[in-house]
PDB file of C-alpha atoms in Angstrom:
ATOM      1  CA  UNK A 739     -28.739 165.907  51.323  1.00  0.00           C
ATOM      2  CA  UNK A 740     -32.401 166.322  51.222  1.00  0.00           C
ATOM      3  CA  UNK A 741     -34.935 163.978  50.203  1.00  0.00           C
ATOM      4  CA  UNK A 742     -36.606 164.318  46.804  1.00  0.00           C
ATOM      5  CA  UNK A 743     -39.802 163.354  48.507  1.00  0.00           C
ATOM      6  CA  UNK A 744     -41.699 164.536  51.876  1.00  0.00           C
ATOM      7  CA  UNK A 745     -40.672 161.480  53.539  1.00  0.00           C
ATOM      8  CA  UNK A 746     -37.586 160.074  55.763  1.00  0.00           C
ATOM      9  CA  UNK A 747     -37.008 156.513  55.782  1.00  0.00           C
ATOM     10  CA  UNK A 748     -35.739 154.850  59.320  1.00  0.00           C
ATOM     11  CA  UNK A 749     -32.870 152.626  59.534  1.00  0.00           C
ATOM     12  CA  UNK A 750     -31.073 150.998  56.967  1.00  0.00           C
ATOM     13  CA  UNK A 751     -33.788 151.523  54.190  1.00  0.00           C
ATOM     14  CA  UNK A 752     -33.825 153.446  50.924  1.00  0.00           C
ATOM     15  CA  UNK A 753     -36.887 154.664  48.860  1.00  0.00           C
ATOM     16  CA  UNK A 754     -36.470 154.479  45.262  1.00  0.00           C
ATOM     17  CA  UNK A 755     -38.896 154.946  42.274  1.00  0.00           C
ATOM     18  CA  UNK A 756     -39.700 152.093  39.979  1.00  0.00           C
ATOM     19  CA  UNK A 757     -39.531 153.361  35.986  1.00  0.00           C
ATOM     20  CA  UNK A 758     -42.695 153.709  34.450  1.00  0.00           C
ATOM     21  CA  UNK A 759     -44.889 151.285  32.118  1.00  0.00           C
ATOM     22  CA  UNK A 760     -46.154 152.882  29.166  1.00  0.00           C
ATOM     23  CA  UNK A 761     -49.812 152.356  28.957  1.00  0.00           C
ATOM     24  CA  UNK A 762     -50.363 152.602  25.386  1.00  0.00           C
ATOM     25  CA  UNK A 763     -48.155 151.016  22.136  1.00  0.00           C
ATOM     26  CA  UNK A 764     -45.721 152.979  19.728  1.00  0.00           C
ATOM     27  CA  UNK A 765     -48.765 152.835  17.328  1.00  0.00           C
ATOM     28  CA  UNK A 766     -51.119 153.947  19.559  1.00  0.00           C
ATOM     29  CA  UNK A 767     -52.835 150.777  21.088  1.00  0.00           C
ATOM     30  CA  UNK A 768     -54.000 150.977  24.686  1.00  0.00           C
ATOM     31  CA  UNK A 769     -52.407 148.041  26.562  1.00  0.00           C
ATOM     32  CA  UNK A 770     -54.758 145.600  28.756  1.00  0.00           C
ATOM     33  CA  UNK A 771     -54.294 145.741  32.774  1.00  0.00           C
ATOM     34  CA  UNK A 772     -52.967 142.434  32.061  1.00  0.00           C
ATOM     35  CA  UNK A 773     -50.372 143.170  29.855  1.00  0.00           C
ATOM     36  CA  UNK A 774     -49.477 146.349  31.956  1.00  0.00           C
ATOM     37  CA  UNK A 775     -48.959 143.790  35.349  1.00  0.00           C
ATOM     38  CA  UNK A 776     -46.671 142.066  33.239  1.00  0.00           C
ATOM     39  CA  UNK A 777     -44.264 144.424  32.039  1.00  0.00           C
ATOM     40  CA  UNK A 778     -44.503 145.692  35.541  1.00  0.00           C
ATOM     41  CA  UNK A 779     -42.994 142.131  36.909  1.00  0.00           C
ATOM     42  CA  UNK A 780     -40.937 141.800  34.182  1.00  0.00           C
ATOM     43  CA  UNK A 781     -38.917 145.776  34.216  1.00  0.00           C
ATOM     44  CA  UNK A 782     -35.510 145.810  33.721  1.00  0.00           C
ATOM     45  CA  UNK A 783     -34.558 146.404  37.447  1.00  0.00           C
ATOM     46  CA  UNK A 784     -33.301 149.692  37.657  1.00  0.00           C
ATOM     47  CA  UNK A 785     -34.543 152.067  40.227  1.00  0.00           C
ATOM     48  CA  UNK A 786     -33.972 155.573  40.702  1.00  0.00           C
ATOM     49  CA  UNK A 787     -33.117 156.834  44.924  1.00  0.00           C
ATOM     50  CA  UNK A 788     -35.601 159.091  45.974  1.00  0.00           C
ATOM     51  CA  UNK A 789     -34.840 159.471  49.966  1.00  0.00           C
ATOM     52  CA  UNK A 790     -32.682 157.844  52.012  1.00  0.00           C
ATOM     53  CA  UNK A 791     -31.947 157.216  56.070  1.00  0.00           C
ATOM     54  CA  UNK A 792     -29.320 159.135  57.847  1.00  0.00           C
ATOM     55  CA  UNK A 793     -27.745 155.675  58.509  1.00  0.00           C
ATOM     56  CA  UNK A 794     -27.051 154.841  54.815  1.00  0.00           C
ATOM     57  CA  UNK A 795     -23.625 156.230  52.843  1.00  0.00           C
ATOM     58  CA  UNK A 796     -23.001 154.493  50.190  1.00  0.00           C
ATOM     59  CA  UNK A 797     -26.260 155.222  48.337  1.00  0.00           C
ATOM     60  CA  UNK A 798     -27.247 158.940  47.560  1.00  0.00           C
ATOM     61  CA  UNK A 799     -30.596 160.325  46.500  1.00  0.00           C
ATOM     62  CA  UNK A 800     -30.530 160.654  42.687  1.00  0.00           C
ATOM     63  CA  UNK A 801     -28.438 157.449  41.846  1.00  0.00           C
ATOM     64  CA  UNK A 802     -29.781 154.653  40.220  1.00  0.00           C
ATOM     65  CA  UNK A 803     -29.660 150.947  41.498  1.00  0.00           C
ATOM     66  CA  UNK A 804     -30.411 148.092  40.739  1.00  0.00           C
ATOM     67  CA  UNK A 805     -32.788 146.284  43.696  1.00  0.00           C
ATOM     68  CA  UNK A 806     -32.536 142.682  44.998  1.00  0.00           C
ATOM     69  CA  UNK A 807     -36.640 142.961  44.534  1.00  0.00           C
ATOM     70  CA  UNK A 808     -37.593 142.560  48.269  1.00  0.00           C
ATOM     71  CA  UNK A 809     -39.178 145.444  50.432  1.00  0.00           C
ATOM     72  CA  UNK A 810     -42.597 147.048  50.447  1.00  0.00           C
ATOM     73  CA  UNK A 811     -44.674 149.736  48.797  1.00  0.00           C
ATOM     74  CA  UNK A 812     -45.418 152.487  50.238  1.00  0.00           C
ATOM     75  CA  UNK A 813     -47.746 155.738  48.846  1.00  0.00           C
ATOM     76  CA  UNK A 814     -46.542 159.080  49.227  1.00  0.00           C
ATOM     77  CA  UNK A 815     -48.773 161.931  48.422  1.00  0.00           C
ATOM     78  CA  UNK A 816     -50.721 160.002  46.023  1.00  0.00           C
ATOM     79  CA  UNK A 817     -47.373 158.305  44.482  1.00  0.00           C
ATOM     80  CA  UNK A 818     -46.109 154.866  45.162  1.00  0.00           C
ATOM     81  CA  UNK A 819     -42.332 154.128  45.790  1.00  0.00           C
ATOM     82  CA  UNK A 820     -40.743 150.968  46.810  1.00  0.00           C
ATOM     83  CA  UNK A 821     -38.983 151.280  50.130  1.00  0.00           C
ATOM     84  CA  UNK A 822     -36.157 148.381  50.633  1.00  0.00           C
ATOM     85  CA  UNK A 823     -33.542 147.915  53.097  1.00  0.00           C
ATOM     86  CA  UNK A 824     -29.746 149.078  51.996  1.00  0.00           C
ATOM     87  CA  UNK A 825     -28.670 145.315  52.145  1.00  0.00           C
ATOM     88  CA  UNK A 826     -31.602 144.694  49.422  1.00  0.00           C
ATOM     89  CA  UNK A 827     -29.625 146.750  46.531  1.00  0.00           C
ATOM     90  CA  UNK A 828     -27.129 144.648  44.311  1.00  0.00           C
ATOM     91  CA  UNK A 829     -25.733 147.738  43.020  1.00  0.00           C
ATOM     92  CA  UNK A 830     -25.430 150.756  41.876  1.00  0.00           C
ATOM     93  CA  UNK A 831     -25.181 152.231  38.001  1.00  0.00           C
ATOM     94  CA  UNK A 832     -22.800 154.502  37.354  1.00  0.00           C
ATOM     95  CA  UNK A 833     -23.006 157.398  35.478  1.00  0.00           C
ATOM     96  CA  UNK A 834     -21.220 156.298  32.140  1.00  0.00           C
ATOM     97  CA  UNK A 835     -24.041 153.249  31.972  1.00  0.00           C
ATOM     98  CA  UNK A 836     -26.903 154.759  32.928  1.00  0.00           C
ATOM     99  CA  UNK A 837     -27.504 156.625  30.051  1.00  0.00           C
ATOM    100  CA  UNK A 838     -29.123 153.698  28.841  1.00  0.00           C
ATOM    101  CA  UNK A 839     -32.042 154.153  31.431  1.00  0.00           C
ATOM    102  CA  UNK A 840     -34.655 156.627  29.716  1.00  0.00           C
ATOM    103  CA  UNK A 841     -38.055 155.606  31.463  1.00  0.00           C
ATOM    104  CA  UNK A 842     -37.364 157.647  34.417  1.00  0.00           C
ATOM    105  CA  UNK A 843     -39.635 160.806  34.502  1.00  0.00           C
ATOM    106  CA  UNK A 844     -37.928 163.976  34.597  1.00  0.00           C
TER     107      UNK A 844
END
């Protein structure tokens, strides 16, 4: 399978896309930098796969997991993505519960 982005990770690592913050309110209010680093730290987990490493198989691009939270950012064109090694994911969602998950951009 291809990778959704224009980059291969080595080894045992994954690269998977953090959801988004919204950076204004329901109502309209622009949220602080403050408040948006802290919904950052605090998001629910869930990550979407992006790319993968020829050595991983029981992770595919497009499923959602959730991450142990160790690894490293890395930008790719202009985007940033959290790259993690395989052993770093807890698990993965499957389809009949991720439904839930609606912050992912489509």
């Amino acid at each position: 399978m291809v990778n959704m982005i224009k980059y291969e990770p080595l080894g045992n690592h994954i690269v998977v896309e953090m959801p988004s913050v919204e950076k204004e309110t329901k109502s309209g209010i622009i949220k602080s930098q403050q408040m948006l680093k802290e919904e950052e730290s605090k998001r629910d987990g869930h990550a979407k796969v992006v790319a993968v490493s020829q050595e991983v198989k029981n992770v595919k691009i497009g499923d959602t997991v959730i991450p142990k939270g160790q690894g490293f950012m890395v930008m790719i064109d202009e985007i940033e993505y959290f790259q993690m090694n395989m052993f770093d994911v807890l698990g993965v969602v499957k389809e009949n519960g991720a439904s839930s998950i609606t912050n992912f951009p489509v």
